[in-house]
Short mmCIF file of N, CA and C in Angstrom, two decimals:
data_model
loop_
_atom_site.label_atom_id
_atom_site.label_comp_id
_atom_site.label_asym_id
_atom_site.label_seq_id
_atom_site.Cartn_x
_atom_site.Cartn_y
_atom_site.Cartn_z
N MET B 1 -16.82 -61.91 -111.84
CA MET B 1 -16.90 -61.33 -110.53
C MET B 1 -18.33 -61.11 -110.10
N ARG B 2 -18.51 -61.29 -108.80
CA ARG B 2 -19.84 -61.02 -108.25
C ARG B 2 -19.94 -59.55 -107.88
N PRO B 3 -21.11 -58.96 -108.09
CA PRO B 3 -21.27 -57.57 -107.71
C PRO B 3 -21.29 -57.40 -106.18
N THR B 4 -20.76 -56.29 -105.73
CA THR B 4 -20.74 -56.00 -104.30
C THR B 4 -22.15 -55.61 -103.86
N PRO B 5 -22.64 -56.19 -102.76
CA PRO B 5 -23.99 -55.82 -102.32
C PRO B 5 -24.04 -54.35 -101.90
N SER B 6 -25.11 -53.71 -102.23
CA SER B 6 -25.28 -52.30 -101.91
C SER B 6 -26.13 -52.16 -100.65
N LEU B 7 -25.83 -51.13 -99.88
CA LEU B 7 -26.63 -50.87 -98.69
C LEU B 7 -27.99 -50.29 -99.03
N PHE B 8 -28.13 -49.81 -100.25
CA PHE B 8 -29.37 -49.16 -100.64
C PHE B 8 -30.36 -50.11 -101.28
N ARG B 9 -29.98 -51.36 -101.47
CA ARG B 9 -30.91 -52.33 -102.04
C ARG B 9 -31.91 -52.74 -100.98
N SER B 10 -33.06 -53.16 -101.39
CA SER B 10 -34.09 -53.57 -100.43
C SER B 10 -33.66 -54.86 -99.73
N GLY B 11 -34.00 -54.97 -98.51
CA GLY B 11 -33.65 -56.11 -97.69
C GLY B 11 -34.00 -55.80 -96.24
N PRO B 12 -33.80 -56.75 -95.35
CA PRO B 12 -34.21 -56.53 -93.97
C PRO B 12 -33.36 -55.49 -93.23
N TRP B 13 -32.09 -55.37 -93.57
CA TRP B 13 -31.22 -54.44 -92.83
C TRP B 13 -31.60 -52.99 -93.06
N PRO B 14 -31.78 -52.52 -94.30
CA PRO B 14 -32.17 -51.13 -94.47
C PRO B 14 -33.53 -50.81 -93.84
N LEU B 15 -34.44 -51.78 -93.85
CA LEU B 15 -35.75 -51.56 -93.24
C LEU B 15 -35.61 -51.39 -91.73
N ALA B 16 -34.75 -52.17 -91.10
CA ALA B 16 -34.53 -52.06 -89.66
C ALA B 16 -33.89 -50.72 -89.31
N VAL B 17 -32.98 -50.25 -90.15
CA VAL B 17 -32.34 -48.96 -89.92
C VAL B 17 -33.36 -47.84 -90.05
N ARG B 18 -34.23 -47.93 -91.06
CA ARG B 18 -35.26 -46.90 -91.22
C ARG B 18 -36.22 -46.89 -90.04
N ALA B 19 -36.57 -48.07 -89.53
CA ALA B 19 -37.48 -48.16 -88.38
C ALA B 19 -36.82 -47.57 -87.13
N ALA B 20 -35.54 -47.85 -86.94
CA ALA B 20 -34.83 -47.29 -85.78
C ALA B 20 -34.71 -45.78 -85.89
N ALA B 21 -34.46 -45.29 -87.09
CA ALA B 21 -34.37 -43.84 -87.28
C ALA B 21 -35.72 -43.17 -87.03
N ALA B 22 -36.80 -43.79 -87.45
CA ALA B 22 -38.13 -43.24 -87.22
C ALA B 22 -38.45 -43.22 -85.73
N ALA B 23 -38.07 -44.28 -85.00
CA ALA B 23 -38.31 -44.32 -83.56
C ALA B 23 -37.49 -43.25 -82.84
N LEU B 24 -36.25 -43.06 -83.26
CA LEU B 24 -35.41 -42.04 -82.65
C LEU B 24 -35.96 -40.65 -82.92
N LEU B 25 -36.43 -40.41 -84.13
CA LEU B 25 -37.01 -39.11 -84.47
C LEU B 25 -38.26 -38.85 -83.64
N THR B 26 -39.08 -39.87 -83.43
CA THR B 26 -40.28 -39.73 -82.61
C THR B 26 -39.92 -39.37 -81.18
N LEU B 27 -38.90 -40.02 -80.64
CA LEU B 27 -38.46 -39.71 -79.28
C LEU B 27 -37.92 -38.30 -79.16
N LEU B 28 -37.15 -37.87 -80.14
CA LEU B 28 -36.59 -36.52 -80.12
C LEU B 28 -37.67 -35.45 -80.22
N LEU B 29 -38.69 -35.72 -81.01
CA LEU B 29 -39.78 -34.75 -81.14
C LEU B 29 -40.62 -34.67 -79.87
N ALA B 30 -40.70 -35.77 -79.13
CA ALA B 30 -41.50 -35.80 -77.90
C ALA B 30 -40.69 -35.33 -76.70
N LEU B 31 -39.40 -35.06 -76.85
CA LEU B 31 -38.55 -34.70 -75.73
C LEU B 31 -39.00 -33.44 -74.99
N PRO B 32 -39.36 -32.33 -75.65
CA PRO B 32 -39.81 -31.16 -74.88
C PRO B 32 -41.04 -31.45 -74.02
N LEU B 33 -41.97 -32.24 -74.54
CA LEU B 33 -43.15 -32.61 -73.76
C LEU B 33 -42.75 -33.46 -72.57
N THR B 34 -41.84 -34.40 -72.77
CA THR B 34 -41.38 -35.28 -71.70
C THR B 34 -40.68 -34.47 -70.62
N LEU B 35 -39.85 -33.52 -70.99
CA LEU B 35 -39.16 -32.69 -70.01
C LEU B 35 -40.14 -31.85 -69.21
N ALA B 36 -41.19 -31.36 -69.86
CA ALA B 36 -42.18 -30.56 -69.15
C ALA B 36 -42.93 -31.41 -68.13
N VAL B 37 -43.23 -32.65 -68.47
CA VAL B 37 -43.93 -33.54 -67.55
C VAL B 37 -43.05 -33.89 -66.36
N PHE B 38 -41.79 -34.23 -66.61
CA PHE B 38 -40.91 -34.64 -65.53
C PHE B 38 -40.43 -33.47 -64.67
N SER B 39 -40.45 -32.27 -65.19
CA SER B 39 -40.05 -31.14 -64.37
C SER B 39 -41.10 -30.82 -63.33
N ALA B 40 -42.35 -31.21 -63.54
CA ALA B 40 -43.42 -30.97 -62.57
C ALA B 40 -43.44 -32.03 -61.48
N LEU B 41 -42.79 -33.16 -61.69
CA LEU B 41 -42.85 -34.25 -60.71
C LEU B 41 -42.25 -33.92 -59.35
N PRO B 42 -41.09 -33.27 -59.24
CA PRO B 42 -40.55 -33.02 -57.91
C PRO B 42 -41.45 -32.17 -57.03
N THR B 43 -42.14 -31.19 -57.60
CA THR B 43 -43.02 -30.37 -56.79
C THR B 43 -44.24 -31.16 -56.33
N GLN B 44 -44.77 -32.02 -57.19
CA GLN B 44 -45.89 -32.85 -56.79
C GLN B 44 -45.46 -33.85 -55.73
N ALA B 45 -44.28 -34.42 -55.88
CA ALA B 45 -43.79 -35.39 -54.91
C ALA B 45 -43.53 -34.72 -53.58
N ALA B 46 -43.04 -33.49 -53.60
CA ALA B 46 -42.76 -32.79 -52.35
C ALA B 46 -44.06 -32.45 -51.62
N GLN B 47 -45.13 -32.17 -52.36
CA GLN B 47 -46.39 -31.83 -51.72
C GLN B 47 -47.06 -33.06 -51.13
N ASN B 48 -46.95 -34.22 -51.78
CA ASN B 48 -47.62 -35.43 -51.33
C ASN B 48 -46.67 -36.41 -50.65
N ALA B 49 -45.55 -35.94 -50.20
CA ALA B 49 -44.54 -36.83 -49.64
C ALA B 49 -45.02 -37.42 -48.33
N VAL B 50 -44.82 -38.71 -48.18
CA VAL B 50 -45.11 -39.41 -46.95
C VAL B 50 -43.84 -40.16 -46.58
N TYR B 51 -43.41 -39.97 -45.37
CA TYR B 51 -42.20 -40.61 -44.89
C TYR B 51 -42.57 -41.65 -43.84
N HIS B 52 -41.90 -42.78 -43.87
CA HIS B 52 -42.07 -43.80 -42.85
C HIS B 52 -40.86 -43.78 -41.95
N GLY B 53 -41.11 -43.80 -40.65
CA GLY B 53 -40.03 -43.80 -39.68
C GLY B 53 -39.92 -45.14 -38.99
N ASN B 54 -38.71 -45.62 -38.86
CA ASN B 54 -38.44 -46.87 -38.16
C ASN B 54 -38.38 -46.53 -36.67
N VAL B 55 -39.32 -47.10 -35.89
CA VAL B 55 -39.41 -46.75 -34.47
C VAL B 55 -38.29 -47.37 -33.64
N GLN B 56 -37.58 -48.34 -34.20
CA GLN B 56 -36.47 -48.97 -33.47
C GLN B 56 -35.16 -48.22 -33.68
N SER B 57 -34.89 -47.85 -34.92
CA SER B 57 -33.63 -47.19 -35.23
C SER B 57 -33.75 -45.67 -35.30
N HIS B 58 -34.98 -45.16 -35.33
CA HIS B 58 -35.26 -43.72 -35.46
C HIS B 58 -34.66 -43.14 -36.74
N ILE B 59 -34.86 -43.88 -37.83
CA ILE B 59 -34.45 -43.44 -39.18
C ILE B 59 -35.71 -43.36 -40.02
N PHE B 60 -35.86 -42.29 -40.81
CA PHE B 60 -37.04 -42.21 -41.68
C PHE B 60 -36.64 -42.33 -43.13
N HIS B 61 -37.59 -42.87 -43.92
CA HIS B 61 -37.36 -43.19 -45.33
C HIS B 61 -38.44 -42.55 -46.19
N GLN B 62 -38.10 -42.25 -47.44
CA GLN B 62 -39.09 -41.74 -48.38
C GLN B 62 -39.59 -42.88 -49.26
N GLN B 63 -40.70 -42.63 -49.96
CA GLN B 63 -41.27 -43.64 -50.85
C GLN B 63 -40.25 -44.02 -51.91
N GLY B 64 -40.18 -45.29 -52.23
CA GLY B 64 -39.23 -45.77 -53.22
C GLY B 64 -37.96 -46.32 -52.60
N CYS B 65 -37.75 -46.08 -51.32
CA CYS B 65 -36.56 -46.59 -50.64
C CYS B 65 -36.73 -48.09 -50.38
N THR B 66 -35.62 -48.80 -50.37
CA THR B 66 -35.63 -50.23 -50.10
C THR B 66 -36.21 -50.53 -48.72
N TYR B 67 -35.97 -49.64 -47.78
CA TYR B 67 -36.37 -49.87 -46.39
C TYR B 67 -37.67 -49.17 -46.02
N TYR B 68 -38.38 -48.63 -46.99
CA TYR B 68 -39.60 -47.86 -46.74
C TYR B 68 -40.69 -48.71 -46.07
N ALA B 69 -40.82 -49.94 -46.46
CA ALA B 69 -41.92 -50.80 -45.97
C ALA B 69 -41.44 -51.86 -44.99
N CYS B 70 -40.48 -51.54 -44.15
CA CYS B 70 -40.00 -52.52 -43.19
C CYS B 70 -41.04 -52.70 -42.08
N LYS B 71 -40.92 -53.77 -41.32
CA LYS B 71 -41.89 -54.09 -40.26
C LYS B 71 -41.88 -53.04 -39.15
N ALA B 72 -40.73 -52.47 -38.86
CA ALA B 72 -40.62 -51.50 -37.77
C ALA B 72 -40.91 -50.08 -38.21
N CYS B 73 -41.17 -49.87 -39.50
CA CYS B 73 -41.46 -48.52 -40.01
C CYS B 73 -42.94 -48.21 -39.81
N THR B 74 -43.31 -47.91 -38.60
CA THR B 74 -44.71 -47.66 -38.29
C THR B 74 -45.03 -46.19 -38.08
N ALA B 75 -44.02 -45.36 -37.88
CA ALA B 75 -44.26 -43.93 -37.72
C ALA B 75 -44.43 -43.31 -39.11
N VAL B 76 -45.45 -42.48 -39.27
CA VAL B 76 -45.74 -41.86 -40.56
C VAL B 76 -45.64 -40.35 -40.39
N PHE B 77 -44.91 -39.71 -41.30
CA PHE B 77 -44.73 -38.27 -41.28
C PHE B 77 -45.12 -37.71 -42.64
N THR B 78 -45.75 -36.55 -42.64
CA THR B 78 -46.13 -35.93 -43.91
C THR B 78 -45.05 -35.00 -44.44
N THR B 79 -44.18 -34.51 -43.55
CA THR B 79 -43.10 -33.63 -43.98
C THR B 79 -41.78 -34.10 -43.39
N ARG B 80 -40.71 -33.70 -44.03
CA ARG B 80 -39.37 -34.03 -43.56
C ARG B 80 -39.11 -33.35 -42.21
N LYS B 81 -39.60 -32.12 -42.07
CA LYS B 81 -39.40 -31.37 -40.84
C LYS B 81 -40.09 -32.05 -39.66
N ALA B 82 -41.26 -32.62 -39.90
CA ALA B 82 -41.97 -33.33 -38.83
C ALA B 82 -41.17 -34.53 -38.35
N ALA B 83 -40.54 -35.23 -39.28
CA ALA B 83 -39.73 -36.39 -38.91
C ALA B 83 -38.50 -35.96 -38.12
N LEU B 84 -37.86 -34.88 -38.55
CA LEU B 84 -36.68 -34.38 -37.84
C LEU B 84 -37.06 -33.87 -36.45
N ASP B 85 -38.19 -33.19 -36.34
CA ASP B 85 -38.64 -32.69 -35.04
C ASP B 85 -38.98 -33.82 -34.08
N ALA B 86 -39.38 -34.97 -34.62
CA ALA B 86 -39.72 -36.12 -33.77
C ALA B 86 -38.47 -36.89 -33.34
N GLY B 87 -37.30 -36.45 -33.79
CA GLY B 87 -36.06 -37.09 -33.37
C GLY B 87 -35.56 -38.18 -34.31
N PHE B 88 -36.11 -38.25 -35.51
CA PHE B 88 -35.66 -39.24 -36.49
C PHE B 88 -34.60 -38.60 -37.38
N ARG B 89 -33.68 -39.41 -37.88
CA ARG B 89 -32.65 -38.92 -38.80
C ARG B 89 -32.93 -39.48 -40.19
N PRO B 90 -32.49 -38.80 -41.24
CA PRO B 90 -32.73 -39.28 -42.61
C PRO B 90 -31.95 -40.56 -42.91
N CYS B 91 -32.52 -41.37 -43.76
CA CYS B 91 -31.87 -42.60 -44.22
C CYS B 91 -30.67 -42.22 -45.10
N LYS B 92 -29.60 -42.98 -44.99
CA LYS B 92 -28.43 -42.71 -45.80
C LYS B 92 -28.50 -43.33 -47.19
N VAL B 93 -29.53 -44.16 -47.42
CA VAL B 93 -29.71 -44.78 -48.72
C VAL B 93 -30.55 -43.89 -49.63
N CYS B 94 -31.75 -43.50 -49.15
CA CYS B 94 -32.64 -42.71 -50.01
C CYS B 94 -32.46 -41.21 -49.82
N LYS B 95 -31.82 -40.79 -48.78
CA LYS B 95 -31.52 -39.38 -48.50
C LYS B 95 -32.73 -38.47 -48.67
N PRO B 96 -33.78 -38.67 -47.85
CA PRO B 96 -34.98 -37.84 -47.98
C PRO B 96 -34.75 -36.40 -47.54
#
């Protein structure tokens, strides 16, 4: 009879599992730092927000929207309130 291969013998599979476990451990240890960085992003984005308004449809978009850089989006607003006061409505895709 042939001996059954052991998972604990050296070979490429155990090495790949150890590498994946080390990468996962690194990610888990960095998670509190990552959460702290991403929790500050919404406040920074809200302070530096620039909205583009489509002068034909009177719809405004936030950065990252598919329609943000359209040809008719020539109106620029620094705040959401400014866009609403100018008679523009929020985009239904990006929901600024």
